[in-house]
CSV table of N, CA and C in Angstrom, one decimal:
chain,number,residue,atom,x,y,z
A,5,MET,N,70.0,-16.1,0.7
A,5,MET,CA,68.8,-16.6,1.3
A,5,MET,C,67.6,-16.2,0.5
A,6,THR,N,67.4,-16.7,-0.5
A,6,THR,CA,66.2,-16.3,-1.3
A,6,THR,C,65.2,-17.5,-1.2
A,7,THR,N,64.0,-17.1,-1.0
A,7,THR,CA,63.0,-18.2,-1.0
A,7,THR,C,62.1,-18.1,-2.3
A,8,SER,N,61.9,-19.1,-2.8
A,8,SER,CA,61.1,-19.1,-4.0
A,8,SER,C,59.6,-19.3,-3.7
A,9,THR,N,58.8,-18.5,-4.3
A,9,THR,CA,57.4,-18.6,-4.1
A,9,THR,C,56.8,-19.2,-5.4
A,10,LYS,N,55.8,-20.1,-5.2
A,10,LYS,CA,55.2,-20.7,-6.3
A,10,LYS,C,54.2,-19.7,-6.9
A,11,PRO,N,54.0,-19.8,-8.2
A,11,PRO,CA,53.1,-18.9,-8.9
A,11,PRO,C,51.7,-18.9,-8.4
A,12,THR,N,51.2,-20.1,-8.0
A,12,THR,CA,49.8,-20.2,-7.5
A,12,THR,C,49.7,-19.5,-6.2
A,13,GLU,N,50.7,-19.6,-5.3
A,13,GLU,CA,50.6,-18.9,-4.0
A,13,GLU,C,50.6,-17.4,-4.2
A,14,MET,N,51.3,-17.0,-5.2
A,14,MET,CA,51.4,-15.5,-5.5
A,14,MET,C,50.0,-15.0,-6.0
A,15,ARG,N,49.3,-15.8,-6.8
A,15,ARG,CA,48.0,-15.3,-7.3
A,15,ARG,C,47.0,-15.2,-6.1
A,16,GLU,N,47.0,-16.1,-5.2
A,16,GLU,CA,46.1,-16.1,-4.1
A,16,GLU,C,46.2,-14.9,-3.2
A,17,HIS,N,47.4,-14.4,-3.0
A,17,HIS,CA,47.6,-13.2,-2.2
A,17,HIS,C,47.7,-11.9,-2.9
A,18,ARG,N,47.6,-12.0,-4.2
A,18,ARG,CA,47.8,-10.8,-5.0
A,18,ARG,C,46.5,-10.0,-5.0
A,19,ASN,N,46.6,-8.7,-4.8
A,19,ASN,CA,45.4,-7.8,-4.8
A,19,ASN,C,45.1,-7.5,-6.3
A,20,THR,N,43.9,-7.9,-6.7
A,20,THR,CA,43.5,-7.7,-8.1
A,20,THR,C,42.8,-6.3,-8.3
A,21,GLY,N,42.5,-5.6,-7.2
A,21,GLY,CA,41.8,-4.3,-7.3
A,21,GLY,C,40.4,-4.5,-7.4
A,22,GLY,N,39.6,-3.4,-7.5
A,22,GLY,CA,38.2,-3.5,-7.7
A,22,GLY,C,37.5,-3.6,-6.3
A,23,ARG,N,36.2,-3.7,-6.4
A,23,ARG,CA,35.4,-3.7,-5.2
A,23,ARG,C,35.4,-5.1,-4.6
A,24,PRO,N,35.5,-5.1,-3.3
A,24,PRO,CA,35.5,-6.4,-2.6
A,24,PRO,C,34.2,-7.1,-2.8
A,25,THR,N,34.3,-8.5,-2.8
A,25,THR,CA,33.0,-9.2,-2.9
A,25,THR,C,32.2,-9.1,-1.7
A,26,LEU,N,30.9,-9.1,-1.9
A,26,LEU,CA,29.9,-9.1,-0.8
A,26,LEU,C,29.7,-10.5,-0.2
A,27,PRO,N,29.3,-10.6,1.0
A,27,PRO,CA,29.0,-11.9,1.6
A,27,PRO,C,27.7,-12.4,0.8
A,28,GLN,N,27.6,-13.7,0.8
A,28,GLN,CA,26.5,-14.3,0.1
A,28,GLN,C,25.1,-13.7,0.5
A,29,ALA,N,24.9,-13.5,1.8
A,29,ALA,CA,23.6,-13.0,2.3
A,29,ALA,C,23.3,-11.6,1.8
A,30,ARG,N,24.2,-10.8,1.5
A,30,ARG,CA,24.0,-9.4,1.0
A,30,ARG,C,24.0,-9.3,-0.5
A,31,ARG,N,24.3,-10.3,-1.2
A,31,ARG,CA,24.3,-10.2,-2.7
A,31,ARG,C,22.9,-10.2,-3.2
A,32,ARG,N,22.7,-9.4,-4.2
A,32,ARG,CA,21.4,-9.3,-4.8
A,32,ARG,C,21.3,-10.2,-6.0
A,33,SER,N,20.6,-11.3,-5.9
A,33,SER,CA,20.6,-12.3,-6.9
A,33,SER,C,19.2,-12.5,-7.5
A,34,LYS,N,18.2,-12.0,-6.9
A,34,LYS,CA,16.8,-12.2,-7.4
A,34,LYS,C,16.3,-10.9,-8.0
A,35,SER,N,15.6,-11.0,-9.1
A,35,SER,CA,15.0,-9.8,-9.7
A,35,SER,C,13.5,-10.0,-9.8
A,36,VAL,N,12.8,-8.8,-9.8
A,36,VAL,CA,11.4,-8.8,-9.9
A,36,VAL,C,11.0,-7.8,-11.1
A,37,THR,N,10.2,-8.3,-12.0
A,37,THR,CA,9.8,-7.4,-13.1
A,37,THR,C,8.5,-6.7,-12.7
A,38,VAL,N,8.5,-5.4,-12.8
A,38,VAL,CA,7.3,-4.6,-12.5
A,38,VAL,C,7.1,-3.7,-13.7
A,39,LYS,N,5.8,-3.6,-14.1
A,39,LYS,CA,5.5,-2.7,-15.2
A,39,LYS,C,4.8,-1.5,-14.7
A,40,PHE,N,5.1,-0.3,-15.2
A,40,PHE,CA,4.5,0.9,-14.9
A,40,PHE,C,3.9,1.6,-16.1
A,41,SER,N,2.9,2.4,-16.0
A,41,SER,CA,2.5,3.2,-17.1
A,41,SER,C,3.5,4.3,-17.3
A,42,LYS,N,3.4,5.0,-18.5
A,42,LYS,CA,4.4,6.0,-18.8
A,42,LYS,C,4.4,7.1,-17.8
A,43,ILE,N,3.2,7.5,-17.3
A,43,ILE,CA,3.1,8.6,-16.3
A,43,ILE,C,3.7,8.2,-15.0
A,44,ASP,N,3.4,6.9,-14.5
A,44,ASP,CA,3.9,6.5,-13.3
A,44,ASP,C,5.4,6.3,-13.4
A,45,TYR,N,5.9,5.9,-14.5
A,45,TYR,CA,7.4,5.7,-14.6
A,45,TYR,C,8.1,7.1,-14.6
A,46,GLU,N,7.5,8.0,-15.3
A,46,GLU,CA,8.1,9.4,-15.2
A,46,GLU,C,8.1,10.0,-13.8
A,47,THR,N,7.0,9.8,-13.1
A,47,THR,CA,6.8,10.2,-11.8
A,47,THR,C,7.9,9.6,-10.9
A,48,LEU,N,8.1,8.3,-11.0
A,48,LEU,CA,9.1,7.6,-10.2
A,48,LEU,C,10.5,8.1,-10.6
A,49,ARG,N,10.7,8.3,-11.9
A,49,ARG,CA,12.1,8.8,-12.3
A,49,ARG,C,12.4,10.1,-11.8
A,50,ILE,N,11.4,11.0,-11.8
A,50,ILE,CA,11.6,12.4,-11.2
A,50,ILE,C,11.9,12.3,-9.7
A,51,ARG,N,11.1,11.5,-9.0
A,51,ARG,CA,11.2,11.4,-7.6
A,51,ARG,C,12.6,10.8,-7.2
A,52,SER,N,13.1,9.9,-8.0
A,52,SER,CA,14.4,9.3,-7.8
A,52,SER,C,15.5,10.3,-8.0
A,53,ARG,N,15.3,11.1,-9.0
A,53,ARG,CA,16.3,12.2,-9.2
A,53,ARG,C,16.4,13.2,-8.1
A,54,LYS,N,15.2,13.6,-7.6
A,54,LYS,CA,15.1,14.5,-6.5
A,54,LYS,C,15.7,13.9,-5.2
A,55,ALA,N,15.6,12.6,-5.1
A,55,ALA,CA,16.2,11.9,-3.9
A,55,ALA,C,17.7,11.6,-4.2
A,56,ASN,N,18.2,11.9,-5.3
A,56,ASN,CA,19.6,11.7,-5.7
A,56,ASN,C,19.9,10.2,-5.6
A,57,ARG,N,19.0,9.4,-6.2
A,57,ARG,CA,19.2,7.9,-6.2
A,57,ARG,C,18.9,7.4,-7.6
A,58,ARG,N,19.5,6.3,-7.9
A,58,ARG,CA,19.2,5.6,-9.2
A,58,ARG,C,17.7,5.1,-9.0
A,59,LEU,N,17.0,4.9,-10.1
A,59,LEU,CA,15.7,4.5,-10.1
A,59,LEU,C,15.5,3.2,-9.3
A,60,ALA,N,16.4,2.2,-9.6
A,60,ALA,CA,16.3,0.9,-8.9
A,60,ALA,C,16.5,1.0,-7.4
A,61,GLU,N,17.4,1.9,-7.0
A,61,GLU,CA,17.7,2.1,-5.6
A,61,GLU,C,16.4,2.7,-4.9
A,62,TYR,N,15.9,3.7,-5.6
A,62,TYR,CA,14.7,4.4,-5.1
A,62,TYR,C,13.5,3.5,-4.9
A,63,ILE,N,13.3,2.6,-5.9
A,63,ILE,CA,12.1,1.7,-5.8
A,63,ILE,C,12.4,0.7,-4.7
A,64,ARG,N,13.7,0.2,-4.6
A,64,ARG,CA,14.0,-0.8,-3.6
A,64,ARG,C,13.8,-0.3,-2.2
A,65,GLU,N,14.4,1.0,-2.0
A,65,GLU,CA,14.3,1.6,-0.6
A,65,GLU,C,12.8,1.8,-0.2
A,66,ASN,N,12.0,2.3,-1.2
A,66,ASN,CA,10.6,2.6,-0.9
A,66,ASN,C,9.8,1.3,-0.6
A,67,ALA,N,10.2,0.3,-1.4
A,67,ALA,CA,9.4,-1.0,-1.2
A,67,ALA,C,9.7,-1.6,0.2
A,68,GLN,N,10.9,-1.4,0.6
A,68,GLN,CA,11.3,-2.0,1.9
A,68,GLN,C,10.8,-1.1,3.1
A,69,GLN,N,10.6,0.1,2.9
A,69,GLN,CA,10.2,1.0,4.0
A,69,GLN,C,8.7,1.0,4.2
A,70,THR,N,7.9,0.6,3.3
A,70,THR,CA,6.4,0.7,3.5
A,70,THR,C,5.9,-0.5,4.3
A,71,GLU,N,4.8,-0.3,5.0
A,71,GLU,CA,4.2,-1.4,5.8
A,71,GLU,C,3.4,-2.3,4.9
A,72,THR,N,3.5,-3.6,5.1
A,72,THR,CA,2.7,-4.5,4.4
A,72,THR,C,1.3,-4.5,4.9
A,73,PRO,N,0.2,-4.4,4.1
A,73,PRO,CA,-1.1,-4.5,4.6
A,73,PRO,C,-1.4,-5.8,5.2
A,74,ILE,N,-2.2,-5.8,6.3
A,74,ILE,CA,-2.5,-7.1,7.0
A,74,ILE,C,-3.7,-7.7,6.3
A,75,ALA,N,-3.6,-9.0,6.1
A,75,ALA,CA,-4.7,-9.7,5.4
A,75,ALA,C,-6.0,-9.7,6.3
A,76,HIS,N,-7.1,-9.6,5.7
A,76,HIS,CA,-8.4,-9.5,6.4
A,76,HIS,C,-8.7,-10.9,7.0
A,77,THR,N,-9.2,-10.9,8.2
A,77,THR,CA,-9.7,-12.1,8.8
A,77,THR,C,-11.2,-12.3,8.6
A,78,THR,N,-11.7,-13.4,9.0
A,78,THR,CA,-13.1,-13.7,8.9
A,78,THR,C,-13.9,-12.7,9.7
A,79,VAL,N,-13.4,-12.2,10.8
A,79,VAL,CA,-14.1,-11.2,11.6
A,79,VAL,C,-14.2,-9.9,10.8
A,80,ASP,N,-13.1,-9.5,10.2
A,80,ASP,CA,-13.1,-8.3,9.3
A,80,ASP,C,-14.1,-8.5,8.2
A,81,ALA,N,-14.2,-9.6,7.6
A,81,ALA,CA,-15.2,-9.8,6.6
A,81,ALA,C,-16.6,-9.6,7.1
A,82,SER,N,-16.9,-10.1,8.3
A,82,SER,CA,-18.2,-10.0,8.8
A,82,SER,C,-18.5,-8.5,9.1
A,83,ILE,N,-17.5,-7.8,9.5
A,83,ILE,CA,-17.7,-6.3,9.8
A,83,ILE,C,-18.0,-5.6,8.5
A,84,PHE,N,-17.2,-6.0,7.4
A,84,PHE,CA,-17.4,-5.3,6.1
A,84,PHE,C,-18.8,-5.6,5.6
A,85,ARG,N,-19.3,-6.9,5.8
A,85,ARG,CA,-20.7,-7.2,5.4
A,85,ARG,C,-21.7,-6.4,6.2
A,86,ASN,N,-21.4,-6.2,7.5
A,86,ASN,CA,-22.4,-5.4,8.3
A,86,ASN,C,-22.4,-3.9,7.8
A,87,LEU,N,-21.2,-3.4,7.5
A,87,LEU,CA,-21.1,-2.0,7.0
A,87,LEU,C,-21.8,-1.9,5.6
A,88,ALA,N,-21.6,-2.9,4.8
A,88,ALA,CA,-22.3,-2.8,3.5
A,88,ALA,C,-23.8,-3.0,3.6
A,89,GLY,N,-24.2,-3.7,4.6
A,89,GLY,CA,-25.7,-3.9,4.8
A,89,GLY,C,-26.4,-2.7,5.5
A,90,VAL,N,-25.6,-1.8,6.1
A,90,VAL,CA,-26.2,-0.7,6.7
A,90,VAL,C,-27.1,0.1,5.8
A,91,ALA,N,-26.6,0.3,4.6
A,91,ALA,CA,-27.3,1.2,3.6
A,91,ALA,C,-28.6,0.5,3.1
A,92,ASN,N,-28.6,-0.9,3.2
A,92,ASN,CA,-29.8,-1.6,2.7
A,92,ASN,C,-30.9,-1.6,3.8
A,93,ARG,N,-30.6,-1.4,5.0
A,93,ARG,CA,-31.6,-1.4,6.1
A,93,ARG,C,-32.2,0.0,6.2
A,94,SER,N,-33.5,0.0,6.1
A,94,SER,CA,-34.2,1.3,6.2
A,94,SER,C,-35.7,1.0,6.5
A,95,ASN,N,-36.3,2.0,7.2
A,95,ASN,CA,-37.7,1.8,7.6
A,95,ASN,C,-38.6,2.0,6.4
A,96,SER,N,-38.2,2.8,5.5
A,96,SER,CA,-39.0,3.2,4.3
A,96,SER,C,-38.3,2.9,3.0
A,97,VAL,N,-39.0,2.4,2.0
A,97,VAL,CA,-38.4,2.1,0.7
A,97,VAL,C,-38.0,3.5,0.1
A,98,ARG,N,-38.7,4.5,0.4
A,98,ARG,CA,-38.5,5.8,-0.2
A,98,ARG,C,-37.1,6.4,0.4
A,99,LEU,N,-36.8,6.0,1.6
A,99,LEU,CA,-35.6,6.6,2.2
A,99,LEU,C,-34.4,5.6,2.1
A,100,GLN,N,-34.6,4.5,1.4
A,100,GLN,CA,-33.5,3.5,1.3
A,100,GLN,C,-32.4,4.1,0.4
A,101,SER,N,-31.2,4.2,1.0
A,101,SER,CA,-30.1,4.8,0.3
A,101,SER,C,-28.9,3.8,0.4
A,102,LYS,N,-28.3,3.5,-0.7
A,102,LYS,CA,-27.3,2.5,-0.8
A,102,LYS,C,-25.9,3.1,-0.9
A,103,ASN,N,-25.9,4.3,-1.5
A,103,ASN,CA,-24.6,5.0,-1.7
A,103,ASN,C,-24.8,6.5,-1.8
A,104,LEU,N,-23.7,7.2,-2.0
A,104,LEU,CA,-23.7,8.6,-2.1
A,104,LEU,C,-24.6,9.1,-3.2
A,105,ASN,N,-24.6,8.5,-4.4
A,105,ASN,CA,-25.4,8.9,-5.5
A,105,ASN,C,-26.9,8.8,-5.1
A,106,GLN,N,-27.2,7.8,-4.4
A,106,GLN,CA,-28.6,7.7,-4.1
A,106,GLN,C,-29.0,8.7,-3.0
A,107,LEU,N,-28.1,9.0,-2.1
A,107,LEU,CA,-28.4,10.1,-1.2
A,107,LEU,C,-28.6,11.4,-1.9
A,108,THR,N,-27.8,11.7,-2.9
A,108,THR,CA,-27.9,12.9,-3.7
A,108,THR,C,-29.2,12.9,-4.4
A,109,LYS,N,-29.6,11.8,-5.0
A,109,LYS,CA,-30.9,11.7,-5.6
A,109,LYS,C,-32.0,12.0,-4.6
A,110,LEU,N,-31.9,11.4,-3.4
A,110,LEU,CA,-32.9,11.6,-2.4
A,110,LEU,C,-33.0,13.1,-2.0
A,111,SER,N,-31.9,13.7,-1.9
A,111,SER,CA,-31.9,15.2,-1.6
A,111,SER,C,-32.6,16.0,-2.7
A,112,HIS,N,-32.5,15.6,-3.9
A,112,HIS,CA,-33.2,16.3,-5.0
A,112,HIS,C,-34.7,16.0,-5.0
A,113,GLN,N,-35.1,14.8,-4.6
A,113,GLN,CA,-36.5,14.4,-4.6
A,113,GLN,C,-37.2,14.9,-3.4
A,114,THR,N,-36.6,14.9,-2.2
A,114,THR,CA,-37.2,15.4,-1.0
A,114,THR,C,-36.6,16.7,-0.5
A,115,SER,N,-36.1,16.7,0.7
A,115,SER,CA,-35.5,18.0,1.1
A,115,SER,C,-34.1,17.6,1.7
A,116,LEU,N,-33.3,18.6,1.8
A,116,LEU,CA,-32.0,18.4,2.4
A,116,LEU,C,-32.1,18.0,3.8
A,117,TYR,N,-33.1,18.5,4.5
A,117,TYR,CA,-33.3,18.1,5.9
A,117,TYR,C,-33.5,16.6,6.1
A,118,ARG,N,-34.3,16.1,5.2
A,118,ARG,CA,-34.6,14.6,5.2
A,118,ARG,C,-33.3,13.8,4.9
A,119,THR,N,-32.6,14.3,3.9
A,119,THR,CA,-31.4,13.6,3.5
A,119,THR,C,-30.3,13.7,4.6
A,120,ASN,N,-30.2,14.8,5.3
A,120,ASN,CA,-29.3,15.0,6.4
A,120,ASN,C,-29.7,14.0,7.5
A,121,TYR,N,-31.0,13.9,7.8
A,121,TYR,CA,-31.5,13.0,8.8
A,121,TYR,C,-31.1,11.5,8.5
A,122,ARG,N,-31.4,11.1,7.2
A,122,ARG,CA,-31.1,9.8,6.8
A,122,ARG,C,-29.5,9.5,6.8
A,123,SER,N,-28.8,10.5,6.4
A,123,SER,CA,-27.3,10.4,6.4
A,123,SER,C,-26.8,10.2,7.9
A,124,ASN,N,-27.4,10.9,8.8
A,124,ASN,CA,-27.0,10.8,10.2
A,124,ASN,C,-27.4,9.4,10.8
A,125,GLU,N,-28.6,8.9,10.3
A,125,GLU,CA,-29.0,7.6,10.7
A,125,GLU,C,-27.9,6.5,10.3
A,126,VAL,N,-27.6,6.6,9.0
A,126,VAL,CA,-26.6,5.7,8.4
A,126,VAL,C,-25.2,5.9,9.2
A,127,LEU,N,-24.8,7.1,9.4
A,127,LEU,CA,-23.6,7.3,10.1
A,127,LEU,C,-23.6,6.7,11.5
A,128,ASP,N,-24.7,6.9,12.2
A,128,ASP,CA,-24.9,6.3,13.6
A,128,ASP,C,-24.7,4.8,13.5
A,129,GLU,N,-25.4,4.1,12.5
A,129,GLU,CA,-25.3,2.7,12.4
A,129,GLU,C,-23.8,2.3,12.1
A,130,VAL,N,-23.1,3.0,11.2
A,130,VAL,CA,-21.8,2.7,10.9
A,130,VAL,C,-20.9,2.8,12.1
A,131,MET,N,-21.1,3.9,12.9
A,131,MET,CA,-20.3,4.1,14.1
A,131,MET,C,-20.6,3.0,15.1
A,132,GLU,N,-21.8,2.5,15.2
A,132,GLU,CA,-22.1,1.4,16.1
A,132,GLU,C,-21.4,0.1,15.7
A,133,ILE,N,-21.4,-0.1,14.4
A,133,ILE,CA,-20.7,-1.3,14.0
A,133,ILE,C,-19.2,-1.2,14.3
A,134,ILE,N,-18.6,0.0,14.0
A,134,ILE,CA,-17.2,0.2,14.3
A,134,ILE,C,-16.9,0.0,15.8
A,135,ARG,N,-17.7,0.6,16.6
A,135,ARG,CA,-17.5,0.5,18.1
A,135,ARG,C,-17.6,-1.0,18.5
A,136,SER,N,-18.6,-1.7,18.0
A,136,SER,CA,-18.7,-3.2,18.4
A,136,SER,C,-17.5,-4.0,17.8
A,137,ALA,N,-16.9,-3.5,16.8
A,137,ALA,CA,-15.8,-4.3,16.2
A,137,ALA,C,-14.5,-4.0,16.9
A,138,LEU,N,-14.3,-2.9,17.5
A,138,LEU,CA,-13.1,-2.5,18.2
A,138,LEU,C,-13.0,-3.3,19.5
A,139,PRO,N,-11.7,-3.8,19.8
A,139,PRO,CA,-11.6,-4.6,21.0
A,139,PRO,C,-11.8,-3.7,22.2
A,140,LEU,N,-12.4,-4.2,23.3
A,140,LEU,CA,-12.6,-3.4,24.5
A,140,LEU,C,-11.3,-3.2,25.2
A,141,ALA,N,-11.1,-1.9,25.6
A,141,ALA,CA,-9.9,-1.6,26.3
A,141,ALA,C,-10.1,-1.6,27.8
């Protein structure tokens, strides 16, 4: 009582060894080219070694774990414009300060007390804009 098996049936059931194939959804078929400076590349390489991962695995895991920044809305844009305009609003041209360098210059020209006063004014305006932008709880 011998049964003969066809050679094609034998090939289908034969274990060829090796790693089993992944389902289509889990296969990595897309690639992304990313360029790094030499310093950044070495930093990533060292970090991947410390994490005991290959560089590609390390970059993939970290890219998937980070939060995606939310796009700014038109409301956000108006808030940013208000914040940028705070420094331009001033009662006196002499005290008009647009950035940290100008505040430093002001402190050299006048006194630290006056600079501190102007800095606190700007800070109060910024905090007011932030408070008005936050949703009411």
